[in-house]
Amino acid sequence: MMKTHTEKQALVSRILTFSCVDGPGNRLVIFLQGCNFNCLNCHNPHTINHCNDCGDCVAVCPTGALGVTSKGVINWDSKSCTQCDACIDACTYNSNPKVMRYTVTEILAVIRQHYHFLSGVTISGGEATLQLPFIVELFKRVKSDPELKHLTCFIDSNGELPLTGWDKVMDYLDGAMIDLKSWQQETHQWLVGRTNHRVVKTIEYLAQHDKLFELRLLHIPGRSDLDSEIEGVAGLINRLPITVQIRLNAFQHHGVKGIALTWPKCSKEQMLAFHALLTSRTQHTYLLPTIYT
Ligand code: SF4
Ligand code: SF4
């Protein structure tokens, strides 16, 4: 396979070849490593940081799939790996030794293996937009490829990307899914480590450009404030086109580490009460969780 030195590359933590929950239809999802939020409730904390090559996970690997090169860089042998995730459990740095670097050409080759069965491609994370030049290049090439141009190109994002960043990808973007985790700045800062100014701007900007496919609201009873700040949240939803679907996510413990494990999970009753607050103030379509674990 031909690679050029100028070709954009991405740090990829995982590729899911079929998903029906990451945008419309059947999608290939590319999860990029690295995030600029540090959510207390993160359910994939091993995607937050880039590995610092400390080597602490090497000894826990039961199959010898991990090692450190003579240059002090962690090395992962995918053929020996059984995906037991003992290395991820051992990492105290919220990282992952199984990250791989892919060029745009290499990702296109993966997409090409599956495109007959796909509606589109979604870039997720971590925070996808931290590797925006790669995404722009990938989407451009999907859209100009005779075999792949029918695929829709979506981004799943925390919304922190400035509007100038969204402008760079807008021409190649079919839709985005954006999370809103809290309403008050203080609550958002406490929960994710940053305010939500840019997130709200992103939501409104993408909606103006008809690119907001889905707004996701996470309900963490007693910790986030989307229910107690319902008038503000409903006001934002009412400024969005009626075609934007709203997905309600219930806080659960799966994958979560640290303090958030002491928080009660969101029950079905609590979710239905939140849903009722929203539906009494807005006309949008809401997708509710099907499982509460
Ligand atoms: S994945 Fe974590 S434990 Fe393993 S080398 Fe990287 S930072 Fe260290
Ligand atoms: S997931 Fe793979 S690399 Fe990590 S500990 Fe298990 S076998 Fe080793």
Short mmCIF file of C-alpha atoms and ligand atoms in Angstrom, two decimals:
data_model
loop_
_atom_site.label_atom_id
_atom_site.label_comp_id
_atom_site.label_asym_id
_atom_site.label_seq_id
_atom_site.Cartn_x
_atom_site.Cartn_y
_atom_site.Cartn_z
CA MET A 1 0.00 0.00 0.00
CA MET A 2 1.37 3.42 -1.01
CA LYS A 3 1.87 5.92 1.82
CA THR A 4 2.99 9.50 1.36
CA HIS A 5 4.89 11.51 3.98
CA THR A 6 2.30 14.27 3.92
CA GLU A 7 -0.65 11.98 4.46
CA LYS A 8 -2.64 12.66 7.61
CA GLN A 9 -2.53 10.05 10.36
CA ALA A 10 -4.67 9.36 13.41
CA LEU A 11 -4.18 7.63 16.73
CA VAL A 12 -6.94 5.04 16.79
CA SER A 13 -8.00 3.21 19.92
CA ARG A 14 -10.60 0.99 18.27
CA ILE A 15 -12.47 0.37 15.05
CA LEU A 16 -15.99 -1.04 15.18
CA THR A 17 -16.99 -2.34 11.76
CA PHE A 18 -20.75 -2.40 12.42
CA SER A 19 -22.75 -0.21 14.78
CA CYS A 20 -26.39 0.92 14.78
CA VAL A 21 -26.11 3.35 17.73
CA ASP A 22 -23.52 5.81 16.39
CA GLY A 23 -25.63 7.66 13.86
CA PRO A 24 -28.20 6.64 11.26
CA GLY A 25 -28.16 3.15 9.76
CA ASN A 26 -25.31 0.71 9.92
CA ARG A 27 -22.00 2.45 10.53
CA LEU A 28 -18.29 1.82 10.75
CA VAL A 29 -17.03 3.69 13.81
CA ILE A 30 -13.46 4.86 14.35
CA PHE A 31 -12.63 5.74 17.94
CA LEU A 32 -9.71 8.17 18.20
CA GLN A 33 -7.45 8.28 21.26
CA GLY A 34 -7.26 11.44 23.40
CA CYS A 35 -9.83 13.76 24.95
CA ASN A 36 -9.85 17.39 26.12
CA PHE A 37 -12.55 16.75 28.72
CA ASN A 38 -11.86 14.84 31.91
CA CYS A 39 -15.34 13.71 32.87
CA LEU A 40 -15.78 12.30 36.36
CA ASN A 41 -18.39 9.95 34.91
CA CYS A 42 -16.38 8.88 31.81
CA HIS A 43 -17.31 5.32 30.80
CA ASN A 44 -14.23 4.96 28.55
CA PRO A 45 -11.52 6.60 30.68
CA HIS A 46 -8.76 4.67 28.89
CA THR A 47 -9.39 6.86 25.82
CA ILE A 48 -8.55 10.16 27.59
CA ASN A 49 -4.74 10.35 27.48
CA HIS A 50 -2.01 9.47 25.03
CA CYS A 51 0.17 6.70 26.50
CA ASN A 52 3.29 8.05 28.24
CA ASP A 53 5.24 4.78 27.70
CA CYS A 54 5.72 4.26 31.44
CA GLY A 55 5.62 0.48 30.87
CA ASP A 56 3.53 -0.28 33.98
CA CYS A 57 1.05 -2.39 32.02
CA VAL A 58 3.65 -4.67 30.41
CA ALA A 59 3.98 -7.08 33.36
CA VAL A 60 0.23 -7.71 33.68
CA CYS A 61 -0.16 -8.95 30.11
CA PRO A 62 -0.77 -12.72 30.34
CA THR A 63 0.27 -13.42 26.73
CA GLY A 64 3.41 -11.31 26.38
CA ALA A 65 1.71 -9.06 23.82
CA LEU A 66 3.25 -5.94 25.40
CA GLY A 67 6.87 -4.85 25.51
CA VAL A 68 9.05 -1.76 25.51
CA THR A 69 11.29 -1.04 22.53
CA SER A 70 14.98 -0.05 22.78
CA LYS A 71 13.76 3.54 22.34
CA GLY A 72 11.57 3.23 25.42
CA VAL A 73 8.30 3.12 23.49
CA ILE A 74 5.51 0.72 24.38
CA ASN A 75 4.97 -1.98 21.76
CA TRP A 76 1.74 -3.95 21.31
CA ASP A 77 1.60 -7.18 19.31
CA SER A 78 -2.02 -7.47 18.16
CA LYS A 79 -1.52 -11.11 17.06
CA SER A 80 -0.68 -12.23 20.63
CA CYS A 81 -3.38 -10.10 22.25
CA THR A 82 -6.53 -11.80 23.57
CA GLN A 83 -8.27 -8.49 24.32
CA CYS A 84 -8.50 -9.34 28.03
CA ASP A 85 -8.03 -5.62 28.86
CA ALA A 86 -5.83 -6.37 31.91
CA CYS A 87 -3.47 -3.67 30.60
CA ILE A 88 -6.26 -1.08 30.55
CA ASP A 89 -7.27 -2.02 34.10
CA ALA A 90 -3.62 -1.66 35.22
CA CYS A 91 -3.08 1.76 33.64
CA THR A 92 -3.44 4.55 36.21
CA TYR A 93 -2.95 7.22 33.52
CA ASN A 94 -6.32 6.77 31.75
CA SER A 95 -4.61 5.44 28.66
CA ASN A 96 -4.32 2.36 26.51
CA PRO A 97 -1.28 0.56 25.06
CA LYS A 98 -3.30 -0.90 22.16
CA VAL A 99 -3.56 2.35 20.22
CA MET A 100 -2.56 2.18 16.55
CA ARG A 101 -1.55 4.85 14.09
CA TYR A 102 -3.48 4.77 10.80
CA THR A 103 -3.05 6.87 7.66
CA VAL A 104 -6.11 8.04 5.76
CA THR A 105 -5.29 5.48 3.05
CA GLU A 106 -5.19 2.67 5.61
CA ILE A 107 -8.56 3.67 7.09
CA LEU A 108 -10.05 3.87 3.60
CA ALA A 109 -8.86 0.31 3.01
CA VAL A 110 -10.71 -0.81 6.15
CA ILE A 111 -13.85 1.00 5.03
CA ARG A 112 -13.56 -0.56 1.58
CA GLN A 113 -13.67 -4.05 3.13
CA HIS A 114 -17.12 -3.33 4.58
CA TYR A 115 -18.74 -0.61 2.46
CA HIS A 116 -21.34 -2.88 0.86
CA PHE A 117 -23.01 -3.25 4.28
CA LEU A 118 -22.60 0.32 5.53
CA SER A 119 -24.73 3.48 5.58
CA GLY A 120 -21.77 5.55 6.67
CA VAL A 121 -18.74 6.25 8.79
CA THR A 122 -18.67 7.87 12.25
CA ILE A 123 -15.57 9.31 13.92
CA SER A 124 -15.83 9.11 17.68
CA GLY A 125 -13.44 9.15 20.62
CA GLY A 126 -12.02 10.15 23.05
CA GLU A 127 -12.74 13.47 21.41
CA ALA A 128 -12.74 13.00 17.66
CA THR A 129 -12.15 16.63 16.71
CA LEU A 130 -8.75 16.79 18.44
CA GLN A 131 -7.55 15.08 15.23
CA LEU A 132 -9.54 17.33 12.89
CA PRO A 133 -7.04 17.48 9.95
CA PHE A 134 -7.22 13.69 9.70
CA ILE A 135 -11.03 13.76 9.74
CA VAL A 136 -11.23 16.47 7.07
CA GLU A 137 -8.87 14.53 4.81
CA LEU A 138 -10.69 11.24 5.38
CA PHE A 139 -14.14 12.70 4.72
CA LYS A 140 -12.88 14.52 1.60
CA ARG A 141 -11.54 11.27 0.21
CA VAL A 142 -14.71 9.32 1.06
CA LYS A 143 -16.81 11.94 -0.73
CA SER A 144 -14.60 11.89 -3.84
CA ASP A 145 -14.29 8.11 -4.08
CA PRO A 146 -16.65 6.54 -6.66
CA GLU A 147 -17.06 3.42 -4.52
CA LEU A 148 -17.52 5.16 -1.17
CA LYS A 149 -19.23 8.47 -1.90
CA HIS A 150 -22.67 7.12 -0.92
CA LEU A 151 -21.45 6.76 2.68
CA THR A 152 -22.51 9.50 5.08
CA CYS A 153 -19.79 11.07 7.24
CA PHE A 154 -20.64 11.75 10.89
CA ILE A 155 -18.77 13.00 13.97
CA ASP A 156 -19.59 12.11 17.56
CA SER A 157 -18.17 14.97 19.66
CA ASN A 158 -18.17 16.65 23.06
CA GLY A 159 -18.81 19.96 21.27
CA GLU A 160 -15.68 21.74 22.52
CA LEU A 161 -14.32 22.41 19.00
CA PRO A 162 -14.44 26.16 18.19
CA LEU A 163 -16.78 27.24 15.37
CA THR A 164 -13.77 27.92 13.11
CA GLY A 165 -12.92 24.23 13.45
CA TRP A 166 -16.44 23.14 12.48
CA ASP A 167 -16.13 25.42 9.41
CA LYS A 168 -13.17 23.36 8.22
CA VAL A 169 -15.16 20.11 8.10
CA MET A 170 -18.65 21.49 7.36
CA ASP A 171 -18.55 20.87 3.59
CA TYR A 172 -17.85 17.16 4.09
CA LEU A 173 -19.94 16.57 7.21
CA ASP A 174 -23.37 14.97 6.97
CA GLY A 175 -24.21 15.09 10.65
CA ALA A 176 -22.96 15.26 14.22
CA MET A 177 -23.96 13.88 17.59
CA ILE A 178 -23.14 16.27 20.45
CA ASP A 179 -23.30 15.64 24.21
CA LEU A 180 -24.56 18.21 26.69
CA LYS A 181 -23.60 17.10 30.19
CA SER A 182 -24.72 20.00 32.39
CA TRP A 183 -26.32 23.41 32.10
CA GLN A 184 -24.77 25.67 34.75
CA GLN A 185 -21.15 26.59 34.07
CA GLU A 186 -20.03 25.64 37.59
CA THR A 187 -21.62 22.21 37.34
CA HIS A 188 -20.15 21.58 33.88
CA GLN A 189 -16.71 22.72 35.05
CA TRP A 190 -16.89 20.37 38.04
CA LEU A 191 -18.15 17.41 36.00
CA VAL A 192 -15.90 17.60 32.92
CA GLY A 193 -13.15 20.09 33.75
CA ARG A 194 -14.35 22.87 31.40
CA THR A 195 -17.34 25.19 31.01
CA ASN A 196 -19.99 24.51 28.38
CA HIS A 197 -19.80 27.84 26.50
CA ARG A 198 -18.32 26.24 23.38
CA VAL A 199 -20.59 23.18 23.63
CA VAL A 200 -23.77 25.28 23.48
CA LYS A 201 -22.33 27.38 20.63
CA THR A 202 -21.49 24.19 18.72
CA ILE A 203 -25.01 22.81 19.20
CA GLU A 204 -26.61 26.00 17.90
CA TYR A 205 -24.12 26.45 15.03
CA LEU A 206 -24.47 22.88 13.75
CA ALA A 207 -28.25 23.19 13.97
CA GLN A 208 -28.15 26.43 11.93
CA HIS A 209 -26.21 24.55 9.26
CA ASP A 210 -28.55 21.56 9.35
CA LYS A 211 -25.75 19.30 10.59
CA LEU A 212 -26.96 18.50 14.10
CA PHE A 213 -28.27 14.96 13.83
CA GLU A 214 -28.58 14.24 17.54
CA LEU A 215 -28.28 16.05 20.85
CA ARG A 216 -27.43 13.76 23.76
CA LEU A 217 -28.44 14.61 27.31
CA LEU A 218 -26.88 12.65 30.14
CA HIS A 219 -29.01 12.42 33.27
CA ILE A 220 -27.03 11.93 36.49
CA PRO A 221 -29.64 12.42 39.22
CA GLY A 222 -28.42 14.75 41.95
CA ARG A 223 -25.07 15.41 40.23
CA SER A 224 -25.72 16.99 36.82
CA ASP A 225 -28.38 19.69 36.57
CA LEU A 226 -30.23 19.15 33.30
CA ASP A 227 -33.44 18.43 35.25
CA SER A 228 -33.16 21.22 37.83
CA GLU A 229 -32.27 23.67 35.03
CA ILE A 230 -35.08 22.40 32.81
CA GLU A 231 -36.23 25.84 31.62
CA GLY A 232 -32.80 26.64 30.19
CA VAL A 233 -32.38 23.18 28.64
CA ALA A 234 -35.88 23.22 27.13
CA GLY A 235 -35.24 26.75 25.81
CA LEU A 236 -32.15 25.48 23.96
CA ILE A 237 -34.06 22.49 22.55
CA ASN A 238 -36.87 24.76 21.39
CA ARG A 239 -34.34 26.79 19.37
CA LEU A 240 -33.31 23.64 17.47
CA PRO A 241 -35.09 22.34 14.35
CA ILE A 242 -37.78 19.81 15.18
CA THR A 243 -35.86 17.26 13.07
CA VAL A 244 -33.02 17.10 15.60
CA GLN A 245 -33.49 13.96 17.67
CA ILE A 246 -32.67 14.07 21.36
CA ARG A 247 -31.16 11.00 22.98
CA LEU A 248 -31.51 10.68 26.75
CA ASN A 249 -28.70 8.73 28.40
CA ALA A 250 -29.02 7.35 31.92
CA PHE A 251 -25.90 7.43 34.10
CA GLN A 252 -24.71 3.88 34.76
CA HIS A 253 -21.57 2.40 36.31
CA HIS A 254 -20.29 0.44 33.31
CA GLY A 255 -16.65 1.40 32.63
CA VAL A 256 -16.70 4.20 35.22
CA LYS A 257 -13.80 4.68 37.66
CA GLY A 258 -13.27 6.67 40.86
CA ILE A 259 -15.72 8.95 42.66
CA ALA A 260 -18.51 8.48 40.11
CA LEU A 261 -18.79 4.84 41.18
CA THR A 262 -20.22 6.10 44.49
CA TRP A 263 -23.02 7.99 42.72
CA PRO A 264 -26.37 6.20 42.40
CA LYS A 265 -27.24 5.01 38.91
CA CYS A 266 -30.12 6.67 37.08
CA SER A 267 -33.21 4.51 37.47
CA LYS A 268 -35.94 4.09 34.88
CA GLU A 269 -38.33 6.10 37.07
CA GLN A 270 -35.85 8.98 37.32
CA MET A 271 -35.33 8.91 33.56
CA LEU A 272 -39.07 8.93 32.89
CA ALA A 273 -39.49 11.90 35.26
CA PHE A 274 -36.75 13.78 33.34
CA HIS A 275 -38.41 12.83 30.04
CA ALA A 276 -41.75 14.16 31.30
CA LEU A 277 -40.14 17.51 32.21
CA LEU A 278 -38.82 17.77 28.64
CA THR A 279 -41.90 16.62 26.76
CA SER A 280 -44.12 19.06 28.67
CA ARG A 281 -41.99 21.92 27.34
CA THR A 282 -40.81 20.79 23.88
CA GLN A 283 -42.11 19.00 20.77
CA HIS A 284 -38.97 17.08 19.79
CA THR A 285 -38.54 13.33 19.46
CA TYR A 286 -36.76 11.71 22.43
CA LEU A 287 -34.93 8.41 22.39
CA LEU A 288 -34.97 6.75 25.79
CA PRO A 289 -32.55 4.13 27.12
CA THR A 290 -33.75 0.55 26.66
CA ILE A 291 -31.55 -0.94 29.37
CA TYR A 292 -30.87 0.20 32.95
CA THR A 293 -28.05 -1.83 34.49
S1 SF4 B 1 -0.97 2.28 28.65
FE1 SF4 B 1 -0.79 3.26 30.66
S2 SF4 B 1 0.39 1.82 31.95
FE2 SF4 B 1 0.68 1.19 29.78
S3 SF4 B 1 2.58 2.21 29.16
FE3 SF4 B 1 0.87 3.55 28.55
S4 SF4 B 1 0.59 5.01 30.26
FE4 SF4 B 1 1.87 3.28 31.03
S1 SF4 B 2 -5.63 -6.78 26.27
FE1 SF4 B 2 -3.99 -7.74 25.05
S2 SF4 B 2 -2.20 -6.47 25.45
FE2 SF4 B 2 -3.67 -5.98 27.06
S3 SF4 B 2 -3.12 -7.37 28.78
FE3 SF4 B 2 -4.71 -8.42 27.57
S4 SF4 B 2 -3.57 -9.69 26.11
FE4 SF4 B 2 -2.12 -8.18 26.93
#
